[in-house]
Amino acid sequence: MTIQLLAFGIAKDILPNAQMEIEIAESTTIGDLKAHLFEQYPAFQQLRSLSFAVGTDYEKDGRILKDMEEVVIIPPVSGG
């Protein structure tokens, strides 16, 4: 199945594109996706936190993804 991946902040600098489609297996969870991204893009491991949202809702690692969902990668926010 296919999901839309959308990255913000430093996450968009780590990925080849800020918005991209990726193929994942049925029953893939947010945790599975995170592990895949850490393997494919080791720079993600350097971030102190990394959140994911599906649509407009933040989701935990156990959330099972569905075909054609938009998954947003939200890196730690800095500023002051």
Short mmCIF file of N, CA and C in Angstrom, two decimals:
data_model
loop_
_atom_site.label_atom_id
_atom_site.label_comp_id
_atom_site.label_asym_id
_atom_site.label_seq_id
_atom_site.Cartn_x
_atom_site.Cartn_y
_atom_site.Cartn_z
N MET A 1 0.84 -1.18 0.00
CA MET A 1 0.00 0.00 0.00
C MET A 1 0.88 1.24 0.00
N THR A 2 0.29 2.35 -0.28
CA THR A 2 1.03 3.60 -0.43
C THR A 2 0.56 4.62 0.61
N ILE A 3 1.51 5.33 1.21
CA ILE A 3 1.16 6.47 2.06
C ILE A 3 1.87 7.71 1.55
N GLN A 4 1.31 8.85 1.90
CA GLN A 4 1.93 10.14 1.60
C GLN A 4 2.71 10.56 2.84
N LEU A 5 3.99 10.83 2.68
CA LEU A 5 4.84 11.25 3.78
C LEU A 5 5.13 12.74 3.60
N LEU A 6 4.89 13.52 4.63
CA LEU A 6 5.11 14.97 4.59
C LEU A 6 6.01 15.34 5.76
N ALA A 7 7.12 16.00 5.48
CA ALA A 7 8.10 16.32 6.52
C ALA A 7 8.23 17.83 6.71
N PHE A 8 8.44 18.23 7.96
CA PHE A 8 8.65 19.63 8.32
C PHE A 8 9.98 19.79 9.04
N GLY A 9 10.43 21.05 9.14
CA GLY A 9 11.64 21.36 9.89
C GLY A 9 12.84 20.59 9.39
N ILE A 10 13.66 20.13 10.31
CA ILE A 10 14.87 19.40 9.94
C ILE A 10 14.55 18.08 9.25
N ALA A 11 13.38 17.52 9.50
CA ALA A 11 13.00 16.25 8.86
C ALA A 11 12.96 16.39 7.34
N LYS A 12 12.54 17.55 6.85
CA LYS A 12 12.50 17.73 5.39
C LYS A 12 13.90 17.85 4.81
N ASP A 13 14.88 18.22 5.64
CA ASP A 13 16.27 18.26 5.18
C ASP A 13 16.91 16.87 5.15
N ILE A 14 16.40 15.97 5.96
CA ILE A 14 16.94 14.61 6.02
C ILE A 14 16.42 13.77 4.85
N LEU A 15 15.16 13.93 4.52
CA LEU A 15 14.56 13.15 3.42
C LEU A 15 14.93 13.75 2.07
N PRO A 16 14.88 12.95 1.01
CA PRO A 16 15.19 13.49 -0.32
C PRO A 16 14.17 14.52 -0.80
N ASN A 17 12.92 14.42 -0.31
CA ASN A 17 11.86 15.36 -0.68
C ASN A 17 11.02 15.64 0.55
N ALA A 18 10.51 16.85 0.69
CA ALA A 18 9.66 17.19 1.82
C ALA A 18 8.32 16.47 1.75
N GLN A 19 7.90 16.11 0.56
CA GLN A 19 6.67 15.36 0.38
C GLN A 19 6.95 14.22 -0.59
N MET A 20 6.59 13.01 -0.18
CA MET A 20 6.86 11.86 -1.03
C MET A 20 5.89 10.73 -0.73
N GLU A 21 5.70 9.88 -1.72
CA GLU A 21 4.91 8.67 -1.54
C GLU A 21 5.87 7.53 -1.25
N ILE A 22 5.49 6.68 -0.30
CA ILE A 22 6.30 5.50 -0.06
C ILE A 22 5.39 4.27 0.02
N GLU A 23 5.95 3.16 -0.37
CA GLU A 23 5.24 1.87 -0.32
C GLU A 23 5.56 1.20 1.00
N ILE A 24 4.50 0.74 1.68
CA ILE A 24 4.67 0.01 2.94
C ILE A 24 3.79 -1.23 2.90
N ALA A 25 4.08 -2.16 3.77
CA ALA A 25 3.29 -3.39 3.85
C ALA A 25 1.96 -3.13 4.57
N GLU A 26 0.98 -3.98 4.29
CA GLU A 26 -0.27 -3.93 5.04
C GLU A 26 0.04 -4.08 6.52
N SER A 27 -0.76 -3.46 7.37
CA SER A 27 -0.63 -3.53 8.83
C SER A 27 0.63 -2.88 9.37
N THR A 28 1.27 -2.02 8.59
CA THR A 28 2.42 -1.26 9.09
C THR A 28 1.94 -0.25 10.12
N THR A 29 2.67 -0.17 11.22
CA THR A 29 2.34 0.80 12.27
C THR A 29 3.25 2.03 12.17
N ILE A 30 2.91 3.04 12.93
CA ILE A 30 3.78 4.22 13.02
C ILE A 30 5.17 3.78 13.51
N GLY A 31 5.21 2.88 14.48
CA GLY A 31 6.49 2.38 14.99
C GLY A 31 7.30 1.68 13.91
N ASP A 32 6.62 0.89 13.08
CA ASP A 32 7.31 0.22 11.96
C ASP A 32 7.86 1.25 10.98
N LEU A 33 7.06 2.26 10.68
CA LEU A 33 7.49 3.32 9.77
C LEU A 33 8.69 4.05 10.35
N LYS A 34 8.64 4.36 11.63
CA LYS A 34 9.75 5.05 12.29
C LYS A 34 11.03 4.22 12.19
N ALA A 35 10.94 2.90 12.46
CA ALA A 35 12.11 2.03 12.36
C ALA A 35 12.65 2.01 10.94
N HIS A 36 11.77 1.99 9.95
CA HIS A 36 12.18 2.01 8.54
C HIS A 36 12.92 3.31 8.22
N LEU A 37 12.38 4.43 8.68
CA LEU A 37 13.02 5.72 8.41
C LEU A 37 14.38 5.81 9.10
N PHE A 38 14.49 5.29 10.33
CA PHE A 38 15.77 5.31 11.04
C PHE A 38 16.81 4.48 10.30
N GLU A 39 16.37 3.39 9.69
CA GLU A 39 17.29 2.53 8.95
C GLU A 39 17.71 3.17 7.63
N GLN A 40 16.74 3.72 6.91
CA GLN A 40 17.02 4.31 5.60
C GLN A 40 17.71 5.68 5.70
N TYR A 41 17.41 6.42 6.76
CA TYR A 41 17.93 7.78 6.93
C TYR A 41 18.48 7.91 8.36
N PRO A 42 19.70 7.44 8.62
CA PRO A 42 20.26 7.40 9.97
C PRO A 42 20.30 8.76 10.68
N ALA A 43 20.26 9.85 9.95
CA ALA A 43 20.27 11.17 10.59
C ALA A 43 19.07 11.37 11.51
N PHE A 44 17.97 10.64 11.28
CA PHE A 44 16.81 10.74 12.17
C PHE A 44 17.16 10.29 13.59
N GLN A 45 18.12 9.39 13.72
CA GLN A 45 18.50 8.88 15.04
C GLN A 45 19.14 9.95 15.91
N GLN A 46 19.61 11.03 15.30
CA GLN A 46 20.26 12.11 16.03
C GLN A 46 19.26 13.08 16.68
N LEU A 47 17.99 13.00 16.27
CA LEU A 47 16.98 13.90 16.83
C LEU A 47 16.55 13.42 18.20
N ARG A 48 16.33 14.33 19.12
CA ARG A 48 15.97 13.93 20.47
C ARG A 48 14.53 13.43 20.57
N SER A 49 13.70 13.83 19.64
CA SER A 49 12.33 13.34 19.59
C SER A 49 11.82 13.47 18.17
N LEU A 50 10.81 12.69 17.87
CA LEU A 50 10.22 12.71 16.54
C LEU A 50 8.77 12.29 16.70
N SER A 51 7.85 13.17 16.31
CA SER A 51 6.43 12.87 16.43
C SER A 51 5.84 12.63 15.05
N PHE A 52 4.74 11.90 15.03
CA PHE A 52 4.04 11.61 13.78
C PHE A 52 2.57 11.96 13.95
N ALA A 53 2.00 12.49 12.89
CA ALA A 53 0.57 12.78 12.86
C ALA A 53 -0.01 12.14 11.61
N VAL A 54 -1.24 11.69 11.74
CA VAL A 54 -1.99 11.19 10.59
C VAL A 54 -3.17 12.13 10.45
N GLY A 55 -3.23 12.80 9.30
CA GLY A 55 -4.22 13.86 9.16
C GLY A 55 -3.86 14.98 10.11
N THR A 56 -4.76 15.30 11.04
CA THR A 56 -4.50 16.38 11.99
C THR A 56 -4.25 15.88 13.40
N ASP A 57 -4.18 14.56 13.59
CA ASP A 57 -4.04 13.99 14.93
C ASP A 57 -2.66 13.37 15.15
N TYR A 58 -2.03 13.75 16.27
CA TYR A 58 -0.79 13.08 16.67
C TYR A 58 -1.11 11.63 16.97
N GLU A 59 -0.22 10.73 16.58
CA GLU A 59 -0.45 9.30 16.76
C GLU A 59 0.72 8.63 17.47
N LYS A 60 0.42 7.56 18.19
CA LYS A 60 1.44 6.78 18.89
C LYS A 60 1.96 5.66 17.99
N ASP A 61 3.03 5.01 18.41
CA ASP A 61 3.70 3.99 17.61
C ASP A 61 2.80 2.83 17.20
N GLY A 62 1.78 2.51 17.97
CA GLY A 62 0.93 1.37 17.68
C GLY A 62 -0.13 1.60 16.61
N ARG A 63 -0.28 2.84 16.17
CA ARG A 63 -1.32 3.18 15.18
C ARG A 63 -1.04 2.48 13.86
N ILE A 64 -1.98 1.70 13.36
CA ILE A 64 -1.84 1.01 12.08
C ILE A 64 -2.22 1.97 10.96
N LEU A 65 -1.36 2.05 9.97
CA LEU A 65 -1.58 2.96 8.84
C LEU A 65 -2.47 2.32 7.79
N LYS A 66 -3.18 3.17 7.06
CA LYS A 66 -4.07 2.72 5.99
C LYS A 66 -3.60 3.28 4.66
N ASP A 67 -3.99 2.61 3.61
CA ASP A 67 -3.62 3.01 2.25
C ASP A 67 -4.02 4.46 2.00
N MET A 68 -3.10 5.21 1.41
CA MET A 68 -3.28 6.59 0.97
C MET A 68 -3.43 7.61 2.10
N GLU A 69 -3.10 7.23 3.34
CA GLU A 69 -3.13 8.21 4.42
C GLU A 69 -1.94 9.15 4.30
N GLU A 70 -2.12 10.35 4.81
CA GLU A 70 -1.03 11.32 4.86
C GLU A 70 -0.41 11.26 6.27
N VAL A 71 0.88 10.96 6.30
CA VAL A 71 1.62 10.87 7.57
C VAL A 71 2.59 12.03 7.61
N VAL A 72 2.48 12.81 8.68
CA VAL A 72 3.31 14.00 8.84
C VAL A 72 4.40 13.72 9.88
N ILE A 73 5.65 14.01 9.51
CA ILE A 73 6.77 13.86 10.44
C ILE A 73 7.01 15.23 11.07
N ILE A 74 6.96 15.24 12.40
CA ILE A 74 7.12 16.50 13.14
C ILE A 74 8.36 16.38 14.03
N PRO A 75 9.44 17.05 13.65
CA PRO A 75 10.68 16.98 14.45
C PRO A 75 10.56 17.87 15.68
N PRO A 76 11.55 17.79 16.58
CA PRO A 76 11.53 18.69 17.73
C PRO A 76 11.56 20.14 17.28
N VAL A 77 10.87 20.97 18.02
CA VAL A 77 10.80 22.39 17.70
C VAL A 77 11.80 23.15 18.53
N SER A 78 12.53 24.06 17.90
CA SER A 78 13.45 24.90 18.66
C SER A 78 13.04 26.35 18.45
N GLY A 79 13.55 27.18 19.25
CA GLY A 79 13.23 28.60 19.12
C GLY A 79 13.15 29.24 20.47
N GLY A 80 12.68 30.46 20.49
CA GLY A 80 12.61 31.11 21.78
C GLY A 80 11.86 32.37 21.74
#
